[in-house]
mmCIF file of C-alpha atoms and ligand atoms in Angstrom:
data_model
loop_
_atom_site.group_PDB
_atom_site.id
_atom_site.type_symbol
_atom_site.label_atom_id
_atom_site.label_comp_id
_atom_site.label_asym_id
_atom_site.label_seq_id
_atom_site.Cartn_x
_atom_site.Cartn_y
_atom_site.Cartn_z
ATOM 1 C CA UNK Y 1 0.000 0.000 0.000
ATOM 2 C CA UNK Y 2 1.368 3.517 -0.923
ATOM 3 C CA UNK Y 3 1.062 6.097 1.894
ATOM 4 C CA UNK Y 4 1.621 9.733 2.388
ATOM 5 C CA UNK Y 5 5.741 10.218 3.239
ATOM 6 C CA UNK Y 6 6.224 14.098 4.370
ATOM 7 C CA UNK Y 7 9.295 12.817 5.852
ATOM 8 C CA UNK Y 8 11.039 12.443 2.466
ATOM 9 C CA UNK Y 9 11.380 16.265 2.393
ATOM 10 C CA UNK Y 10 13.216 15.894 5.732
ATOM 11 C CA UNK Y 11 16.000 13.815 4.548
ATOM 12 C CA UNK Y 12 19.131 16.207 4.426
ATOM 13 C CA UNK Y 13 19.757 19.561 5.841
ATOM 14 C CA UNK Y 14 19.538 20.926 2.195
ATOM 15 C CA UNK Y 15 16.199 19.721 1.352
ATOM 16 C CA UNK Y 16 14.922 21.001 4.922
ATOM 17 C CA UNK Y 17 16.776 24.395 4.180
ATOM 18 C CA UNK Y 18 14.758 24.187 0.242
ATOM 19 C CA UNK Y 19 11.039 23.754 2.066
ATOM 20 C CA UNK Y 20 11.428 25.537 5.138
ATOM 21 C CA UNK Y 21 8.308 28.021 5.083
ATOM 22 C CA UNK Y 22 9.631 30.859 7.789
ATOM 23 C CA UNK Y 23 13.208 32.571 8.056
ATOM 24 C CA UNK Y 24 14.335 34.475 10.822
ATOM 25 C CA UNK Y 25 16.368 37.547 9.103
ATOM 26 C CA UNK Y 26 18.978 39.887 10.721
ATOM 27 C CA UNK Y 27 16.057 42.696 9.351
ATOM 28 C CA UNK Y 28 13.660 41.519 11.509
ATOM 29 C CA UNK Y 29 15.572 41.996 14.505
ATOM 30 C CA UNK Y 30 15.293 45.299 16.555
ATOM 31 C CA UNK Y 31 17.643 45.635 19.671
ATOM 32 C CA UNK Y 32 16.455 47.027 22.906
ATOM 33 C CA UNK Y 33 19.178 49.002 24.711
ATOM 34 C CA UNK Y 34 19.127 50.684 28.079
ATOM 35 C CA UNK Y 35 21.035 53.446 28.933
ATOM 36 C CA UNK Y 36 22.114 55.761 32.216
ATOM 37 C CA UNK Y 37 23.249 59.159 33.141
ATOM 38 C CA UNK Y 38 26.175 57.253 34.933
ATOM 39 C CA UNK Y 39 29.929 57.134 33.890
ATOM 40 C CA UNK Y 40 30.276 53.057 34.271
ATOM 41 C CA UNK Y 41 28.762 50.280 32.247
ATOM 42 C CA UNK Y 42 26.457 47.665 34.554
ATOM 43 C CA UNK Y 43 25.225 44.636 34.391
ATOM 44 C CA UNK Y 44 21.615 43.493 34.671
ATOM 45 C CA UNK Y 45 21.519 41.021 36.858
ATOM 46 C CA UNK Y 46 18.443 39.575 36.137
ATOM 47 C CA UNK Y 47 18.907 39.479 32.201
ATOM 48 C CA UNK Y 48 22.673 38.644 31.836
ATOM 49 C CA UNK Y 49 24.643 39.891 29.203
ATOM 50 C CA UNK Y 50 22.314 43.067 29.048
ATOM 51 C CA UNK Y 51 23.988 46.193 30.636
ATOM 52 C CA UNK Y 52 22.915 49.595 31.320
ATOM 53 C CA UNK Y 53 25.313 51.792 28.932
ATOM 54 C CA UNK Y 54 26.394 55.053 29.355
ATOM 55 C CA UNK Y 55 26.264 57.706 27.180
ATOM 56 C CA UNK Y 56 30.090 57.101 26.332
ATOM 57 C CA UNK Y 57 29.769 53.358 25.342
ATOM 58 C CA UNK Y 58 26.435 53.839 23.003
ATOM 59 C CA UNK Y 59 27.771 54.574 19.795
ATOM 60 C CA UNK Y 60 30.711 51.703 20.075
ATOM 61 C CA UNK Y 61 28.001 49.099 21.351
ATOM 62 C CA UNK Y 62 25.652 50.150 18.304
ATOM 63 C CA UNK Y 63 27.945 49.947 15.947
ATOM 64 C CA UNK Y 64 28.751 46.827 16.408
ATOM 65 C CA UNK Y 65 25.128 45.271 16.301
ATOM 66 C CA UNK Y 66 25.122 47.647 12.702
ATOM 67 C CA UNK Y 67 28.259 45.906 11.668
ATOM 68 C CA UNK Y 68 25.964 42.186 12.008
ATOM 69 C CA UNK Y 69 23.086 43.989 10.313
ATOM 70 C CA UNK Y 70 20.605 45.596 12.686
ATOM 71 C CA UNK Y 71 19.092 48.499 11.720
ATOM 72 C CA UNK Y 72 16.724 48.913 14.325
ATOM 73 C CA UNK Y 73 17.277 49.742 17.888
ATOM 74 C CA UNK Y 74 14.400 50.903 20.428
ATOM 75 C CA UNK Y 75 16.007 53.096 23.889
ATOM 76 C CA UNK Y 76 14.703 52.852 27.610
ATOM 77 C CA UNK Y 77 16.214 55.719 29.860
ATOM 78 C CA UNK Y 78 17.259 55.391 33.383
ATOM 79 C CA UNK Y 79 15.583 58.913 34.843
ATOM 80 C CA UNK Y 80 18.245 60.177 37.427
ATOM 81 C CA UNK Y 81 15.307 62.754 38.652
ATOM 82 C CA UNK Y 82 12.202 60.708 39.604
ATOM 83 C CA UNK Y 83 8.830 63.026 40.661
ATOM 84 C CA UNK Y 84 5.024 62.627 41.032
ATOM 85 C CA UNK Y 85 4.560 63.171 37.507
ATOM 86 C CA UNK Y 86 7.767 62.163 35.756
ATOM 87 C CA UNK Y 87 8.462 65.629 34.623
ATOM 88 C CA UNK Y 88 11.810 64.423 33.856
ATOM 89 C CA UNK Y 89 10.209 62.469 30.594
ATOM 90 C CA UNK Y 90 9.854 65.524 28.745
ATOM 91 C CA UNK Y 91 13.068 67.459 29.871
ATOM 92 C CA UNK Y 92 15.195 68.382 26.907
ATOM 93 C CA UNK Y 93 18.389 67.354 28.136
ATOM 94 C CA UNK Y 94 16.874 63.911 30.187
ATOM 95 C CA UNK Y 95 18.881 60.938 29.135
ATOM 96 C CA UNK Y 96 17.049 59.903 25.882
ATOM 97 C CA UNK Y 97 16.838 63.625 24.459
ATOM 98 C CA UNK Y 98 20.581 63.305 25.056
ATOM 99 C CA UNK Y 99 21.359 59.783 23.530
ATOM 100 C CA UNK Y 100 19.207 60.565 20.316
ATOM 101 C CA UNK Y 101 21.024 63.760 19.446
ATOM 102 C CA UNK Y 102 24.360 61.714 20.026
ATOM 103 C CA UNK Y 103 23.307 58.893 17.749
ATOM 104 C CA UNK Y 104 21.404 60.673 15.209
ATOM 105 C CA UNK Y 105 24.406 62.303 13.967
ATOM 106 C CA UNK Y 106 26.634 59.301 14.289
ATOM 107 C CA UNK Y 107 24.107 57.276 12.335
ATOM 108 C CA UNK Y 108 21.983 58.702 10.021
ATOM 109 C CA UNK Y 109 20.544 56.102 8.448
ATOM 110 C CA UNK Y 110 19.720 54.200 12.005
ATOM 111 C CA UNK Y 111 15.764 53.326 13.124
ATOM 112 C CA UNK Y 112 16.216 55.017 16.329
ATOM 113 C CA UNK Y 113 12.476 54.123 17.938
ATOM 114 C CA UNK Y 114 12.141 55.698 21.817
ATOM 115 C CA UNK Y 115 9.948 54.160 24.420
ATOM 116 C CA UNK Y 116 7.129 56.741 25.456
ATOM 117 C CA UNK Y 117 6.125 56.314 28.945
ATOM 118 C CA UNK Y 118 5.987 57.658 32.694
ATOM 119 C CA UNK Y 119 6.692 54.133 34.358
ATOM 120 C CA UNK Y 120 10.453 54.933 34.610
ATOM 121 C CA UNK Y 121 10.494 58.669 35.299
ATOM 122 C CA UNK Y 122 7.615 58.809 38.162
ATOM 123 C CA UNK Y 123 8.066 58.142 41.692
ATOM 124 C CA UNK Y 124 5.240 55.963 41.979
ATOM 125 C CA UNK Y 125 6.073 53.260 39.108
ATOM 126 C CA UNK Y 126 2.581 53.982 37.280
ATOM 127 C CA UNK Y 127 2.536 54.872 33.281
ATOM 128 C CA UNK Y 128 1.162 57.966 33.484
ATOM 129 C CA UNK Y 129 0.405 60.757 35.959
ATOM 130 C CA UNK Y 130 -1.948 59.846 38.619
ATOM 131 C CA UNK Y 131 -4.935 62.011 40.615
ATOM 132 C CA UNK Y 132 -5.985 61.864 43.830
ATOM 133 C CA UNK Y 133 -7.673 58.695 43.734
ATOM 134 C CA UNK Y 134 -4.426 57.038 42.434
ATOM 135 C CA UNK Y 135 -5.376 56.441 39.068
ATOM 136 C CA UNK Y 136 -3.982 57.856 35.769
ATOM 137 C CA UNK Y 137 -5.303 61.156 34.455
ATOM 138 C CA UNK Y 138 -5.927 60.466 31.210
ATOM 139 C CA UNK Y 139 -6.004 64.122 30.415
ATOM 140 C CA UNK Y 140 -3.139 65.637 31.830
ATOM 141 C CA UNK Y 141 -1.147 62.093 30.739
ATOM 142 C CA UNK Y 142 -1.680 62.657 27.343
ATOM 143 C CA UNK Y 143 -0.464 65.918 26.897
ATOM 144 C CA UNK Y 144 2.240 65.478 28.349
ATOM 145 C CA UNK Y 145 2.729 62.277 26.509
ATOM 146 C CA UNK Y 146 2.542 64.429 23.217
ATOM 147 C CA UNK Y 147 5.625 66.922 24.858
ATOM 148 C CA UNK Y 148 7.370 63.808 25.532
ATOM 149 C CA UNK Y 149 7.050 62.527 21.826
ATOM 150 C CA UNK Y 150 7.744 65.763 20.759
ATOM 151 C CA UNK Y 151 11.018 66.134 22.389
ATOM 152 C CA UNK Y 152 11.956 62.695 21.136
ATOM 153 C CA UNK Y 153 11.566 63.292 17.385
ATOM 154 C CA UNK Y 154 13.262 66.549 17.704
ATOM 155 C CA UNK Y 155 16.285 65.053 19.190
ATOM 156 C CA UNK Y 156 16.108 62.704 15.916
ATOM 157 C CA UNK Y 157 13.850 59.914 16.582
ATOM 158 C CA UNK Y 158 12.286 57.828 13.753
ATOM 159 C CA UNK Y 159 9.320 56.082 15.323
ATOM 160 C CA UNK Y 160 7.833 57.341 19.110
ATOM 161 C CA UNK Y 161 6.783 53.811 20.843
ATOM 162 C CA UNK Y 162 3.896 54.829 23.226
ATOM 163 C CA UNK Y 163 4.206 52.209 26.012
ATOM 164 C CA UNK Y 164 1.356 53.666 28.726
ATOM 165 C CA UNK Y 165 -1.755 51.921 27.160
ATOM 166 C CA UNK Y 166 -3.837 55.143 28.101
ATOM 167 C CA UNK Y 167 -6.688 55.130 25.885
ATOM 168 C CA UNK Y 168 -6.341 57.783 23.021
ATOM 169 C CA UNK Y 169 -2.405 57.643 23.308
ATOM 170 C CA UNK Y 170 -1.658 57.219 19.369
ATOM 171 C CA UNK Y 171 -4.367 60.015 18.676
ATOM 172 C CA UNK Y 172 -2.855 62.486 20.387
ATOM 173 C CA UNK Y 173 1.034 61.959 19.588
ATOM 174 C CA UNK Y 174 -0.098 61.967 16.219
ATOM 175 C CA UNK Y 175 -2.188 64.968 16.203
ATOM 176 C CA UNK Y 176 0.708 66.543 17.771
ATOM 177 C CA UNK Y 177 3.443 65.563 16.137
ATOM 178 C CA UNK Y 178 1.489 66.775 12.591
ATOM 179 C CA UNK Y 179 0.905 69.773 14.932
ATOM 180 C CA UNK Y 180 4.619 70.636 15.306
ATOM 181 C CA UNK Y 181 5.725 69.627 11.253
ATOM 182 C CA UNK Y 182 6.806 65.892 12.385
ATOM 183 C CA UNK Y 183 4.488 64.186 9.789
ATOM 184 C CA UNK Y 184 7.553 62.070 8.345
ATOM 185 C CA UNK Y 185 7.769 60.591 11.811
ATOM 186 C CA UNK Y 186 5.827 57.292 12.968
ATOM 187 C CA UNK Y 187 4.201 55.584 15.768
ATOM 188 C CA UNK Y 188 5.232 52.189 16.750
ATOM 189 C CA UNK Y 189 1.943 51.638 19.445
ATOM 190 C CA UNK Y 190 2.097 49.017 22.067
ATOM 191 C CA UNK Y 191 -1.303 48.594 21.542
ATOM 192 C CA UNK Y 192 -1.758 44.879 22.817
ATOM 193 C CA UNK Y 193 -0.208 45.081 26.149
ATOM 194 C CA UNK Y 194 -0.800 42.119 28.404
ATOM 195 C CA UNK Y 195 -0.715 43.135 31.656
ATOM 196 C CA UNK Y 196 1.601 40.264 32.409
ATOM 197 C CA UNK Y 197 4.232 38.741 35.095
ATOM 198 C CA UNK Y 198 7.084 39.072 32.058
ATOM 199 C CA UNK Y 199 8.098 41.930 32.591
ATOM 200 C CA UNK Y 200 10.036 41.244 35.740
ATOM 201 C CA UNK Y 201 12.883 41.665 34.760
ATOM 202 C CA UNK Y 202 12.589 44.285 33.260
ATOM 203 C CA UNK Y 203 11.233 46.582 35.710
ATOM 204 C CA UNK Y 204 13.972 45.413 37.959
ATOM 205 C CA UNK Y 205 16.406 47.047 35.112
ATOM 206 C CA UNK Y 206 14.842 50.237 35.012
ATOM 207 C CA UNK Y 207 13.441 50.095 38.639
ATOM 208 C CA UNK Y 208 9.890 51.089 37.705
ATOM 209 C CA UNK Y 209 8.106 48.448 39.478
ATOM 210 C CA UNK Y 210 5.071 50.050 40.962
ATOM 211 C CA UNK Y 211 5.024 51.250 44.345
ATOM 212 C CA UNK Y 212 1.537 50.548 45.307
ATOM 213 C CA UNK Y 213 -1.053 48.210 43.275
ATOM 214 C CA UNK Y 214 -0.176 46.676 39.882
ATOM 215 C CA UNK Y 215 -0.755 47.566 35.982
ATOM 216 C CA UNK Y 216 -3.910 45.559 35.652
ATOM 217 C CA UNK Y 217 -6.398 48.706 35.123
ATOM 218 C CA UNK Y 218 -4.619 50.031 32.074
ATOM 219 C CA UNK Y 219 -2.665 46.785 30.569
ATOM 220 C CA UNK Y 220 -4.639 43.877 28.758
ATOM 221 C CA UNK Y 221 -6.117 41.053 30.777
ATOM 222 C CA UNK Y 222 -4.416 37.757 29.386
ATOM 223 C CA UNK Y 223 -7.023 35.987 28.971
ATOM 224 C CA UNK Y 224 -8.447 38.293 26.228
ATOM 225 C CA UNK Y 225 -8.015 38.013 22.591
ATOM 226 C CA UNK Y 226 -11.136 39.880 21.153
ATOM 227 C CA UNK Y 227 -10.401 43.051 23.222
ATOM 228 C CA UNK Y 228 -6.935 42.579 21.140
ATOM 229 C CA UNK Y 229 -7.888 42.614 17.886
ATOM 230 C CA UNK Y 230 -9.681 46.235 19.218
ATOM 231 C CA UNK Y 231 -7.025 47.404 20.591
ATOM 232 C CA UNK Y 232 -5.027 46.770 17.589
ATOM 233 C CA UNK Y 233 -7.925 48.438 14.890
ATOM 234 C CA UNK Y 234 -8.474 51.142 17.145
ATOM 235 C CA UNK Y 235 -4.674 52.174 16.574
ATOM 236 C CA UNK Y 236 -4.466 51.445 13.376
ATOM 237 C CA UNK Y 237 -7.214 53.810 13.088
ATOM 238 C CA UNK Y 238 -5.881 56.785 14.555
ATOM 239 C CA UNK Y 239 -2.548 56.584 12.899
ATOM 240 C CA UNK Y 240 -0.347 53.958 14.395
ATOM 241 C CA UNK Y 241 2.506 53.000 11.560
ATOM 242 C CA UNK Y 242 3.706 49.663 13.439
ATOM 243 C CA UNK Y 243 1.097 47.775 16.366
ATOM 244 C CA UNK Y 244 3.009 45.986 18.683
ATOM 245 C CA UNK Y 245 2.162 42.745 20.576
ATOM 246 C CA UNK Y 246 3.012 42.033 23.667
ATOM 247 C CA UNK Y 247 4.475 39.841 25.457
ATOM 248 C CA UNK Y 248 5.222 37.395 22.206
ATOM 249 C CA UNK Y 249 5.586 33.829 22.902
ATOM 250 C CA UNK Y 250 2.661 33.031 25.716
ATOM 251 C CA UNK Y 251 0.194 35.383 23.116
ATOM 252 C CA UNK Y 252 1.519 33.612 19.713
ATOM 253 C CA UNK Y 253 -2.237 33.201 18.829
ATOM 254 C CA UNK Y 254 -2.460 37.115 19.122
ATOM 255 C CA UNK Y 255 0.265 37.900 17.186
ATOM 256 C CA UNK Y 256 -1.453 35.458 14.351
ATOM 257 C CA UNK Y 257 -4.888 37.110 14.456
ATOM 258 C CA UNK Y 258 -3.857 41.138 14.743
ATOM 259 C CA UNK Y 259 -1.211 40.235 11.685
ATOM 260 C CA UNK Y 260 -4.845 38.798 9.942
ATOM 261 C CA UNK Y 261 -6.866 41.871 11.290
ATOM 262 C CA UNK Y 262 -4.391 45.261 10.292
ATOM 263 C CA UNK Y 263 -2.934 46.247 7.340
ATOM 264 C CA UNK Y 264 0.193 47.739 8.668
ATOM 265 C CA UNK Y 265 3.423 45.948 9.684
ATOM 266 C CA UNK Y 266 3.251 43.957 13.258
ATOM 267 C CA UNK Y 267 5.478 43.863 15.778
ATOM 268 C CA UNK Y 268 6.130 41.889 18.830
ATOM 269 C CA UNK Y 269 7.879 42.136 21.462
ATOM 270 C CA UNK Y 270 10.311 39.513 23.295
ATOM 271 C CA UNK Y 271 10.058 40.751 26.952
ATOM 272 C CA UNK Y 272 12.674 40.738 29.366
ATOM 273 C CA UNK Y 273 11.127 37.661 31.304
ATOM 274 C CA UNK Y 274 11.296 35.717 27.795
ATOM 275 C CA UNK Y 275 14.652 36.207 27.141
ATOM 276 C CA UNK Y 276 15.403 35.592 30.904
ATOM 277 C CA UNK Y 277 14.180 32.497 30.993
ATOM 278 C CA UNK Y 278 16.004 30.780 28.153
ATOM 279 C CA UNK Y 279 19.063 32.201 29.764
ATOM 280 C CA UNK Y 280 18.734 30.691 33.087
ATOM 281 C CA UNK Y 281 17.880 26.942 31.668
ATOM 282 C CA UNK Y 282 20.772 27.682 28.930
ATOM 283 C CA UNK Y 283 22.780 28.584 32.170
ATOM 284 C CA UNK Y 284 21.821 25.169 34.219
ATOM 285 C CA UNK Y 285 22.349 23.242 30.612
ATOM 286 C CA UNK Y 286 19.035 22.116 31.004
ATOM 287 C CA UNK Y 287 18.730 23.497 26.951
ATOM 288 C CA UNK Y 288 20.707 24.460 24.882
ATOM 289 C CA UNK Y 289 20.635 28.585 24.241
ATOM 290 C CA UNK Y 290 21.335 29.122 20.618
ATOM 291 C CA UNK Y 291 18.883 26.607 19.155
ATOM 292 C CA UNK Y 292 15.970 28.184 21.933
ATOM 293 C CA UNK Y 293 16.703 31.397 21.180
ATOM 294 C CA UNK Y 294 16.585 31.098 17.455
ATOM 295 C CA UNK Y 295 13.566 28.718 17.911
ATOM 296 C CA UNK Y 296 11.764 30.827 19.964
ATOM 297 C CA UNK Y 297 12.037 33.818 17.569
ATOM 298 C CA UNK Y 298 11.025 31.681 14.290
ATOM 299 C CA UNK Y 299 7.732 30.870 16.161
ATOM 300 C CA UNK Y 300 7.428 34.404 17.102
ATOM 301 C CA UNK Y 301 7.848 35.144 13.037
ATOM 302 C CA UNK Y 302 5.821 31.802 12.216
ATOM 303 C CA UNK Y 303 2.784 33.597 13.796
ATOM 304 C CA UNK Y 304 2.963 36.525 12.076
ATOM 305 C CA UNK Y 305 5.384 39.215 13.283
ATOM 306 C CA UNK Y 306 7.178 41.254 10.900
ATOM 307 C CA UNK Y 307 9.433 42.367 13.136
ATOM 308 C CA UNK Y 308 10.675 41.326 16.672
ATOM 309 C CA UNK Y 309 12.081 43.499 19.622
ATOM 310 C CA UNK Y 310 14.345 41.131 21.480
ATOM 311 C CA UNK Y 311 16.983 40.945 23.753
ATOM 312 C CA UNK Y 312 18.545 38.223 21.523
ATOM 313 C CA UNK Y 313 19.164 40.651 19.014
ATOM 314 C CA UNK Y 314 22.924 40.543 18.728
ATOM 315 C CA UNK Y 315 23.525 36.775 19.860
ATOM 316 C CA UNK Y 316 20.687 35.871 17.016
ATOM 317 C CA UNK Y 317 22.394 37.808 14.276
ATOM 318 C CA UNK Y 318 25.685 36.803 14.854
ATOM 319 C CA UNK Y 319 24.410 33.055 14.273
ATOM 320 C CA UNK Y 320 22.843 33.986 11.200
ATOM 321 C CA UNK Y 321 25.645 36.020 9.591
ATOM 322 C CA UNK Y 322 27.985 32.731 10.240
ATOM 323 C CA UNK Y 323 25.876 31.090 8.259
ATOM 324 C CA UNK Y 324 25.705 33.068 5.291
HETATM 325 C C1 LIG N 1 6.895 50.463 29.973
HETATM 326 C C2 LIG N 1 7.554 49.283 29.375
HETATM 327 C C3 LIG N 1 7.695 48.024 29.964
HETATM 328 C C4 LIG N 1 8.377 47.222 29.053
HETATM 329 C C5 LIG N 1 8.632 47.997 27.942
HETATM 330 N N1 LIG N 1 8.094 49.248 28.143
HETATM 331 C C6 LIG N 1 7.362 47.556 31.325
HETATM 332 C C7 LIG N 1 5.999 47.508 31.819
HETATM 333 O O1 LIG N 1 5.011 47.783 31.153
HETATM 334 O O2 LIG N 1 5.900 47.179 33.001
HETATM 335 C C8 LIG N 1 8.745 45.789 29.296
HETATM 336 C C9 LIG N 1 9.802 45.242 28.427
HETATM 337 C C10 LIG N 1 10.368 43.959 28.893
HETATM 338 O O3 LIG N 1 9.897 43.321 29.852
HETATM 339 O O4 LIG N 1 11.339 43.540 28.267
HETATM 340 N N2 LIG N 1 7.580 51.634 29.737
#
């Protein structure tokens, strides 16, 4: 009896590498890089071989991920001057202001994409400005959302990443950036935000964890996907170039359906817990790192993203380019 043989296609590495269906390219990859007001370099203890840079080391560390082919990187500040309402987010010479000008003219032709948010620049830890029931005011949040994207694109920013989930966020930045004669500029929106426990590490980095309550009245509930896909249209809608998911690999299924539902690129995001966790197994040899991490990212392509934000960005380039 003759029966189906799929495996036949699976016989050498060369016929794998002729059907394989999804490639992870060096394009894809955008690099997330923190940086700090101080004079030394430091590690992150909870995502290792991720450091907070300072200004001095930027340039030499982004040249070398250009020199393996990213284009892309996206910037998270360390605020030296925390306040009630994260003033400092909007200060001309605060630490991303700073670290744009610097790289713009180093690198003209670099996607220089800046996180928009209060989280690390408030005393409290919340993504926007609260009121005196401790709960973001909208209002006030938003404009001075649009003087932080402001400030970012005319330091030399390509894309302003709004990161707060406040309702009305890519509205605004867009209304204002047209406002100010930034209409060649783009929003990347976080618009699917899970409100989820990934981010750990993350907030440990930038020490934004918040100081009273958690993120689960602005940030998506993980259970939904319907509220996604409205999320992601309602963006789209009022002007978002790029809609982010977020976290990628436990919300694969999200990823697949907002790629289905918008007609504009999608991203998604590799979070800090993620990446942290295929570090510490890798670490324990419990599996192996390079064939996780470059697993892990094909699925996050496989479902539909167009682009990934990961922490992997160097180590999964350099593997590729060897293989060229
Ligand atoms: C908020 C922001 C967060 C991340 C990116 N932007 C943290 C949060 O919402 O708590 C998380 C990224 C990561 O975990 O790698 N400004």
């Amino acid at each position: 009896m003759s029966f189906q043989k799929p495996a036949r296609l699976r016989r050498t590495a060369t016929l794998r590498n002729l059907v394989r269906e999804t490639r992870l390219c060096v394009e894809d990859l955008i690099r997330p890089i923190f940086v700090t007001h101080s004079n030394n370099r430091s590690a992150i203890e909870s995502m290792p071989d991720q450091f907070h840079f300072p200004l001095g080391e930027i340039e030499k560390t982004i040249e070398e991920s250009m020199k393996l082919g990213i284009n892309g990187i996206i910037l998270f500040g360390i605020s030296e001057t925390k306040d009630e309402t994260g003033t400092d987010n909007v200060n001309e010479n605060g630490i991303i202001q700073r670290t744009v000008k610097m790289i713009r003219k180093s690198f003209p032709e670099l996607i220089i994409i800046t996180d928009a948010c209060f989280c690390q620049y408030t005393t409290h830890g919340h993504c926007g400005i609260l009121n005196e029931n401790g709960i973001i005011d909208r209002k006030s949040s938003l404009k001075q959302l649009q003087a932080q994207a402001i400030s970012h694109v005319k330091a030399g920013a390509d894309f302003v990443a709004p990161s707060c989930m406040i309702d009305g966020m890519v509205q605004y930045i867009r209304d204002a950036l047209d406002e100010k004669g930034y209409e060649d500029r783009g929003i990347l929106s976080y618009a699917v935000k899970y409100a989820s426990a990934f981010y750990g590490p993350f907030r440990d980095a930038v020490d934004s964890a918040p100081q009273q309550g958690d993120r689960k009245s602005y940030q998506m509930d993980p259970g939904n996907i319907r509220e996604a896909l409205k999320e992601a249209q309602m963006d789209e809608d009022e002007g978002a170039d790029i809609i982010m998911v977020k976290p990628a690999l436990p919300y694969l299924d999200v990823i697949r359906e907002v790629k289905n539902k918008v007609s504009c690129p999608v991203a998604a995001y590799q979070v800090s817990g993620e990446y942290a966790m295929i570090k510490a197994a890798a670490q324990n040899s419990w599996i192996d790192e390079s064939k996780s991490m470059m697993e892990s990212l094909l699925g996050i392509k496989r479902a539909g993203a167009d682009i990934i934000i990961t922490y992997f960005a160097d180590a999964a380039a350099r593997l590729i380019v060897s293989k060229l």
